[in-house]
Short mmCIF file of C-alpha atoms in Angstrom, two decimals:
data_model
loop_
_atom_site.label_atom_id
_atom_site.label_comp_id
_atom_site.label_asym_id
_atom_site.label_seq_id
_atom_site.Cartn_x
_atom_site.Cartn_y
_atom_site.Cartn_z
CA MET A 783 -0.79 -9.59 -43.84
CA SER A 784 0.62 -8.73 -40.41
CA SER A 785 -0.39 -10.73 -37.37
CA LEU A 786 -2.53 -9.11 -34.69
CA LEU A 787 -0.02 -9.87 -31.92
CA THR A 788 3.76 -10.13 -31.69
CA VAL A 789 5.03 -12.07 -28.70
CA ILE A 790 8.46 -10.69 -27.74
CA ILE A 791 10.77 -13.13 -25.95
CA PRO A 792 13.87 -11.53 -24.35
CA TYR A 793 16.63 -14.15 -24.46
CA ARG A 794 20.03 -14.89 -23.00
CA ASP A 795 21.49 -18.37 -22.50
CA ARG A 796 18.28 -20.26 -21.62
CA LYS A 797 18.47 -23.07 -24.16
CA ASP A 798 16.68 -25.74 -22.08
CA ASN A 799 13.72 -23.44 -21.51
CA LEU A 800 13.71 -22.41 -25.17
CA LYS A 801 13.47 -26.06 -26.26
CA VAL A 802 10.34 -26.60 -24.17
CA LEU A 803 8.80 -23.28 -25.21
CA ALA A 804 9.43 -24.07 -28.89
CA ASP A 805 7.55 -27.36 -28.50
CA ASN A 806 4.61 -25.50 -27.00
CA VAL A 807 4.23 -22.78 -29.65
CA LYS A 808 5.14 -24.64 -32.86
CA ASN A 809 1.47 -25.32 -33.67
CA VAL A 810 0.12 -21.85 -32.83
CA ASP A 811 -1.56 -20.10 -35.80
CA LYS A 812 1.22 -17.76 -36.95
CA GLN A 813 -1.18 -15.72 -39.09
CA LYS A 814 -2.54 -14.11 -35.92
CA VAL A 815 0.43 -14.51 -33.57
CA GLU A 816 4.05 -13.79 -34.44
CA PHE A 817 6.80 -14.99 -32.08
CA LEU A 818 9.94 -12.87 -31.96
CA LEU A 819 12.95 -13.90 -29.88
CA VAL A 820 15.41 -11.05 -29.25
CA SER A 821 18.84 -12.37 -28.27
CA LEU A 822 21.09 -9.75 -26.70
CA GLY A 823 24.73 -10.71 -27.07
CA ASP A 824 24.07 -14.46 -27.09
CA LYS A 825 24.96 -15.63 -30.60
CA ASP A 826 23.84 -19.24 -30.21
CA LYS A 827 23.43 -21.21 -33.43
CA GLU A 828 21.32 -23.88 -31.72
CA ALA A 829 18.95 -21.28 -30.28
CA LYS A 830 18.45 -19.87 -33.77
CA GLU A 831 17.76 -23.36 -35.16
CA LEU A 832 15.24 -24.05 -32.38
CA CYS A 833 13.43 -20.85 -33.26
CA GLU A 834 13.35 -21.67 -36.96
CA SER A 835 11.96 -25.16 -36.29
CA ALA A 836 9.06 -23.71 -34.27
CA GLY A 837 8.28 -20.73 -36.52
CA ILE A 838 9.80 -18.24 -34.08
CA ARG A 839 11.44 -15.22 -35.66
CA TYR A 840 15.01 -14.87 -34.39
CA HIS A 841 16.82 -11.53 -34.03
CA TYR A 842 20.34 -11.16 -32.69
CA VAL A 843 21.60 -7.90 -31.20
CA ASP A 844 25.35 -7.41 -30.82
CA HIS A 845 25.25 -6.38 -27.19
CA THR A 846 28.29 -6.46 -24.86
CA LYS A 847 26.84 -4.47 -21.97
CA THR A 848 24.63 -5.80 -19.14
CA PHE A 849 21.69 -7.75 -20.50
CA SER A 850 18.59 -5.56 -20.42
CA ILE A 851 15.04 -6.85 -20.67
CA ALA A 852 13.94 -3.29 -21.45
CA LYS A 853 16.31 -3.11 -24.44
CA ALA A 854 15.10 -6.48 -25.73
CA LEU A 855 11.46 -5.39 -25.45
CA ASN A 856 12.11 -2.05 -27.11
CA THR A 857 14.03 -3.73 -29.94
CA GLY A 858 11.20 -6.21 -30.46
CA ALA A 859 8.56 -3.49 -30.50
CA LYS A 860 10.39 -1.62 -33.25
CA LEU A 861 10.90 -4.80 -35.31
CA SER A 862 7.28 -5.89 -35.03
CA THR A 863 4.62 -4.92 -37.56
CA SER A 864 1.70 -6.22 -35.47
CA ALA A 865 -0.95 -4.00 -33.95
CA TYR A 866 -0.25 -5.40 -30.47
CA ILE A 867 2.82 -6.66 -28.65
CA MET A 868 3.27 -8.82 -25.58
CA LYS A 869 6.21 -9.69 -23.35
CA HIS A 870 6.72 -13.44 -22.88
CA ASP A 871 9.42 -14.96 -20.65
CA VAL A 872 11.27 -17.92 -22.12
CA ASP A 873 10.58 -20.00 -18.98
CA SER A 874 6.78 -19.62 -19.16
CA LEU A 875 4.48 -21.93 -21.11
CA PRO A 876 1.05 -21.48 -22.71
CA GLN A 877 -1.66 -24.13 -22.61
CA PRO A 878 -3.27 -25.07 -25.99
CA ASN A 879 -6.22 -22.65 -25.69
CA TYR A 880 -4.15 -19.75 -24.45
CA TYR A 881 -3.48 -17.86 -27.68
CA PRO A 882 -6.95 -18.24 -29.26
CA THR A 883 -8.49 -17.00 -25.99
CA LEU A 884 -5.99 -14.12 -25.75
CA ILE A 885 -6.60 -13.07 -29.36
CA GLU A 886 -10.35 -13.07 -28.74
CA TYR A 887 -9.84 -10.92 -25.64
CA ILE A 888 -7.72 -8.42 -27.58
CA GLU A 889 -10.28 -8.21 -30.38
CA ASN A 890 -13.23 -7.79 -28.00
CA THR A 891 -11.68 -5.61 -25.30
CA LEU A 892 -8.56 -3.72 -26.37
CA VAL A 893 -8.81 -2.77 -30.04
CA ASN A 894 -11.41 -0.04 -29.53
CA ASP A 895 -9.07 2.11 -27.41
CA ILE A 896 -5.34 2.54 -28.03
CA ASN A 897 -4.80 3.31 -24.33
CA LYS A 898 -6.23 0.02 -23.07
CA PHE A 899 -3.84 -2.74 -22.06
CA ALA A 900 -3.81 -6.07 -20.24
CA MET A 901 -1.47 -7.86 -17.82
CA VAL A 902 -1.21 -11.64 -18.08
CA PRO A 903 -0.72 -13.61 -14.84
CA VAL A 904 1.88 -16.34 -14.46
CA LEU A 905 1.20 -19.46 -12.39
CA PHE A 906 4.42 -20.46 -10.65
CA ALA A 907 4.92 -24.22 -10.64
CA ASN A 908 7.18 -25.81 -8.05
CA GLU A 909 10.10 -28.12 -8.81
CA GLU A 910 8.03 -31.32 -8.66
CA MET A 911 5.31 -29.93 -10.93
CA SER A 912 7.88 -28.73 -13.43
CA SER A 913 9.74 -32.05 -13.50
CA ASN A 914 6.59 -34.16 -13.85
CA SER A 915 4.40 -32.00 -16.10
CA LEU A 916 6.36 -29.17 -17.73
CA SER A 917 9.19 -30.90 -19.56
CA GLY A 918 7.28 -31.12 -22.86
CA GLU A 919 4.00 -29.93 -24.33
CA LEU A 920 1.54 -28.55 -21.77
CA THR A 921 -1.89 -30.14 -22.30
CA THR A 922 -5.21 -28.57 -21.41
CA GLU A 923 -5.82 -31.22 -18.76
CA THR A 924 -2.42 -30.74 -17.14
CA TYR A 925 -2.89 -26.97 -17.16
CA ALA A 926 -6.25 -27.28 -15.38
CA THR A 927 -4.73 -29.56 -12.75
CA LEU A 928 -1.74 -27.29 -12.18
CA LYS A 929 -3.95 -24.22 -11.97
CA ASP A 930 -5.98 -25.77 -9.14
CA LEU A 931 -2.81 -26.86 -7.33
CA ILE A 932 -1.01 -23.54 -7.71
CA ILE A 933 -3.89 -21.22 -6.83
CA LYS A 934 -4.96 -21.86 -3.27
CA LYS A 935 -8.71 -22.02 -3.60
CA ASP A 936 -10.94 -20.49 -0.96
CA PRO A 937 -14.06 -22.69 -0.74
CA ASN A 938 -16.13 -19.67 0.29
CA ALA A 939 -14.96 -17.47 -2.59
CA THR A 940 -16.74 -17.01 -5.88
CA GLU A 941 -14.88 -16.97 -9.19
CA SER A 942 -15.16 -13.18 -9.30
CA THR A 943 -13.60 -12.69 -5.85
CA GLN A 944 -10.95 -15.39 -5.80
CA LEU A 945 -7.51 -13.82 -5.65
CA PRO A 946 -4.37 -15.70 -6.69
CA GLU A 947 -2.15 -14.07 -4.05
CA ARG A 948 1.56 -14.80 -4.41
CA ASN A 949 1.18 -17.91 -6.53
CA ALA A 950 0.05 -16.01 -9.60
CA PHE A 951 1.60 -12.69 -10.49
CA GLY A 952 2.89 -11.40 -13.76
CA SER A 953 3.70 -8.20 -15.55
CA LEU A 954 3.49 -9.70 -19.04
CA PHE A 955 1.75 -6.75 -20.63
CA VAL A 956 -0.35 -6.76 -23.82
CA VAL A 957 -0.41 -3.31 -25.39
CA ASN A 958 -0.86 -1.47 -28.67
CA ARG A 959 2.56 -1.50 -30.33
CA GLN A 960 2.64 2.12 -31.49
CA HIS A 961 1.34 3.29 -28.14
CA TYR A 962 4.22 1.41 -26.48
CA ILE A 963 6.78 2.94 -28.85
CA ASP A 964 5.45 6.47 -28.39
CA LYS A 965 4.64 6.46 -24.68
CA VAL A 966 6.71 3.78 -22.94
CA ILE A 967 10.11 3.42 -24.62
CA PRO A 968 11.39 6.91 -23.65
CA TRP A 969 10.93 6.04 -19.98
CA ILE A 970 12.51 2.57 -19.80
CA LYS A 971 15.34 2.81 -22.35
CA ASP A 972 18.04 3.15 -19.66
CA PHE A 973 16.90 0.30 -17.39
CA LYS A 974 19.53 -2.43 -16.96
CA GLY A 975 19.24 -6.13 -16.15
CA TRP A 976 15.77 -7.13 -15.02
CA GLY A 977 13.37 -5.75 -12.47
CA TYR A 978 11.24 -2.60 -12.10
CA GLU A 979 11.07 -1.85 -15.83
CA ASP A 980 7.73 -3.69 -15.72
CA LEU A 981 6.44 -1.38 -12.98
CA MET A 982 7.48 1.69 -14.96
CA ILE A 983 5.64 0.29 -17.98
CA THR A 984 2.56 -0.20 -15.79
CA TYR A 985 2.80 3.34 -14.42
CA VAL A 986 3.03 4.91 -17.88
CA LEU A 987 0.23 2.80 -19.35
CA GLU A 988 -2.13 3.42 -16.44
CA SER A 989 -1.38 7.16 -16.42
CA ASN A 990 -2.33 7.41 -20.10
CA LEU A 991 -5.45 5.32 -19.61
CA ASN A 992 -6.59 7.20 -16.51
CA ASP A 993 -5.52 10.84 -16.41
CA LYS A 994 -6.57 11.09 -12.75
CA PHE A 995 -4.22 8.30 -11.65
CA GLU A 996 -1.72 10.50 -9.83
CA GLU A 997 -4.46 12.61 -8.29
CA GLN A 998 -6.10 9.48 -6.92
CA LEU A 999 -2.84 8.12 -5.54
CA ALA A 1000 -2.15 11.41 -3.80
CA GLN A 1001 -5.23 10.85 -1.59
CA HIS A 1002 -3.51 7.91 0.11
CA PRO A 1003 -1.97 8.70 3.53
CA LYS A 1004 1.32 6.98 2.57
CA TYR A 1005 1.70 8.92 -0.68
CA ALA A 1006 4.33 11.31 0.66
CA SER A 1007 5.74 9.29 3.57
CA ASP A 1008 6.46 5.78 2.24
CA GLU A 1009 9.63 5.64 0.14
CA ARG A 1010 8.41 2.47 -1.63
CA PHE A 1011 4.84 3.68 -2.15
CA TYR A 1012 4.91 3.40 -5.94
CA THR A 1013 6.56 -0.03 -5.89
CA ASN A 1014 3.79 -1.37 -3.64
CA VAL A 1015 0.85 0.23 -5.40
CA LEU A 1016 2.05 -0.71 -8.89
CA MET A 1017 2.55 -4.34 -7.88
CA ASN A 1018 -1.01 -4.36 -6.58
CA LEU A 1019 -2.22 -2.73 -9.77
CA VAL A 1020 -0.59 -5.47 -11.84
CA GLY A 1021 -2.28 -8.01 -9.59
CA ALA A 1022 -5.66 -6.41 -10.24
CA TYR A 1023 -5.18 -6.66 -14.00
CA ASN A 1024 -3.93 -10.25 -13.54
CA LYS A 1025 -7.15 -11.21 -11.78
CA VAL A 1026 -9.28 -10.10 -14.70
CA MET A 1027 -7.26 -12.18 -17.15
CA LEU A 1028 -7.28 -15.17 -14.83
CA ASN A 1029 -11.08 -15.02 -14.77
CA HIS A 1030 -10.92 -15.33 -18.57
CA ASP A 1031 -8.61 -18.33 -18.04
CA ILE A 1032 -5.74 -16.46 -19.68
CA ALA A 1033 -2.53 -17.34 -17.85
CA LEU A 1034 0.93 -18.78 -18.43
CA VAL A 1035 2.67 -21.43 -16.35
CA HIS A 1036 6.19 -20.69 -15.13
CA ARG A 1037 8.65 -23.58 -15.05
CA TRP A 1038 10.58 -23.89 -11.81
CA HIS A 1039 14.29 -23.13 -11.86
CA GLU A 1040 16.94 -22.35 -9.31
CA THR A 1041 17.14 -18.70 -8.35
CA THR A 1042 20.30 -16.69 -7.93
CA ALA A 1043 20.87 -14.20 -5.14
CA ARG A 1044 19.94 -10.82 -6.53
CA PHE A 1045 22.94 -9.08 -4.99
CA GLY A 1046 26.57 -9.95 -5.42
CA LYS A 1047 26.79 -11.72 -8.78
CA ASP A 1048 26.81 -9.07 -11.49
CA ASP A 1049 25.09 -5.92 -12.67
CA TYR A 1050 22.27 -7.95 -14.25
CA TYR A 1051 21.11 -9.05 -10.80
CA ASN A 1052 22.19 -6.00 -8.83
CA SER A 1053 20.24 -3.60 -11.06
CA GLY A 1054 16.95 -5.38 -10.43
CA ALA A 1055 17.32 -6.00 -6.71
CA PRO A 1056 15.26 -3.97 -4.19
CA GLY A 1057 17.13 -0.75 -3.61
CA GLY A 1058 19.24 -1.34 -6.72
CA GLY A 1059 19.72 0.83 -9.75
CA ASN A 1060 16.42 0.01 -11.43
CA GLU A 1061 14.28 0.84 -8.41
CA LYS A 1062 16.08 4.18 -8.13
CA GLN A 1063 15.58 4.61 -11.86
CA LEU A 1064 11.87 3.83 -11.42
CA TYR A 1065 11.41 6.65 -8.94
CA ALA A 1066 13.52 9.10 -10.91
CA ALA A 1067 11.61 8.26 -14.08
CA ILE A 1068 8.24 8.61 -12.32
CA ALA A 1069 9.26 12.03 -11.01
CA ALA A 1070 10.29 13.16 -14.52
CA TYR A 1071 7.25 11.55 -16.12
CA LYS A 1072 4.84 13.33 -13.78
CA LYS A 1073 6.25 16.70 -14.78
CA LYS A 1074 6.05 15.97 -18.50
CA PHE A 1075 2.70 14.19 -18.40
CA ASN A 1076 1.00 16.84 -16.27
CA LYS A 1077 2.36 19.58 -18.52
CA GLU A 1078 1.10 17.94 -21.72
CA GLN A 1079 -2.17 16.53 -20.42
CA LYS A 1080 -5.27 18.57 -21.15
CA PRO A 1081 -8.18 18.34 -18.68
CA ALA A 1082 -10.81 15.90 -19.93
CA PRO A 1083 -14.37 17.29 -19.94
CA GLY A 1084 -16.82 15.59 -17.65
CA LYS A 1085 -14.22 13.90 -15.44
CA GLN A 1086 -15.21 13.58 -11.79
CA GLN A 1087 -13.21 15.52 -9.25
CA MET A 1088 -12.70 14.02 -5.80
CA THR A 1089 -14.20 16.16 -3.06
CA GLN A 1090 -13.67 15.98 0.68
CA ALA A 1091 -17.20 14.57 0.99
CA ASP A 1092 -16.33 11.79 -1.47
CA LEU A 1093 -13.17 10.97 0.46
CA ALA A 1094 -15.01 10.96 3.80
CA GLU A 1095 -17.63 8.58 2.40
CA ILE A 1096 -14.94 6.18 1.09
CA ARG A 1097 -13.15 6.27 4.45
CA LYS A 1098 -16.40 5.48 6.26
CA ARG A 1099 -17.25 2.62 3.89
CA ASN A 1100 -13.82 1.05 4.26
CA GLU A 1101 -13.04 1.77 7.89
CA GLY A 1102 -10.21 -0.42 9.12
CA LYS A 1103 -9.10 -1.45 5.63
CA LYS A 1104 -5.86 -0.50 3.90
CA ILE A 1105 -6.91 0.99 0.60
CA VAL A 1106 -6.08 3.40 -2.17
CA PHE A 1107 -8.67 6.18 -2.12
CA CYS A 1108 -9.85 6.87 -5.64
CA LEU A 1109 -12.95 7.54 -7.72
CA PRO A 1110 -14.16 5.43 -10.67
CA GLY A 1111 -12.05 6.06 -13.74
CA ASN A 1112 -10.91 4.40 -16.94
CA GLY A 1113 -8.34 2.10 -15.38
CA PHE A 1114 -8.22 -0.11 -12.31
CA SER A 1115 -6.73 2.72 -10.30
CA GLY A 1116 -10.13 4.36 -10.68
CA GLY A 1117 -12.29 2.00 -8.67
CA PHE A 1118 -11.15 -1.58 -8.38
CA LEU A 1119 -8.11 -0.76 -6.28
CA GLN A 1120 -10.05 1.14 -3.66
CA ALA A 1121 -11.47 -2.17 -2.44
CA TRP A 1122 -8.48 -4.39 -3.13
CA THR A 1123 -5.08 -2.71 -2.84
CA ASN A 1124 -3.32 -3.70 0.36
CA LEU A 1125 -0.27 -1.56 1.07
#
């Protein structure tokens, strides 16, 4: 029997992180969750042995070009037989209750609609936290402590309004596997390195969930004038989905590591840097996607149309705020963002 979820781990030369991750997933119920590590061009015998010891499926791809997270994800999606897939970075750790809670969320929230998806937040631990608490198995108690330290709590905020800001952000999507293969892969297959492929995935998934997404975005005054409009709004959209999962206490903890300047080293870094090849690819792909999607999409009966009166009322209600003007819809772009997105 196939598992409900396949966790796809793109991999290249991160053995220390893999050792810690293996320790943290070895006891997960593999009947419901399959772990699949996709190694692009890194034929490491020890990495394969680590995977085998923890029940992680290992797949090597003979790849001599620039490492591509998109290619690793697409390869994993095609190898999986699960109903749902999820991206999981090798340097992020789950707490003991993470997968049971995530599986319950999928079963209760996503399975009734192939278009529905989730975005899992990542809590970024600093160097001290990582050295002291994230070198082995992450316990429930340690996770709770780290969560409170990482997320700057507002004493006046309720659980439903608390926002994680910059300390918790992740584009680790959970999506129906066949939906991903059919709808997403054609639009990210040429992305190189890392960066912006996650925003393209978000754009495609949200557009299929909410067929008024583009129409709603077009109401924003920066829609035609800000060259990074989509980058900003999609990052905020991911943050909105993150907040929902965080309220279900579904989050991963990212182990600290040194960062490398995103320009100047190699194509892996240059592609994902702001203004690099992947951001240009994002905007080119969005332009092409809009033409194809709008051509194929049939109007849905009963959908609300935004009128000038609606727009005037939203402007009045949110005077002085920076918002995305939109009507309630199927996805977050259809309501939640009008009160939250800050461009």
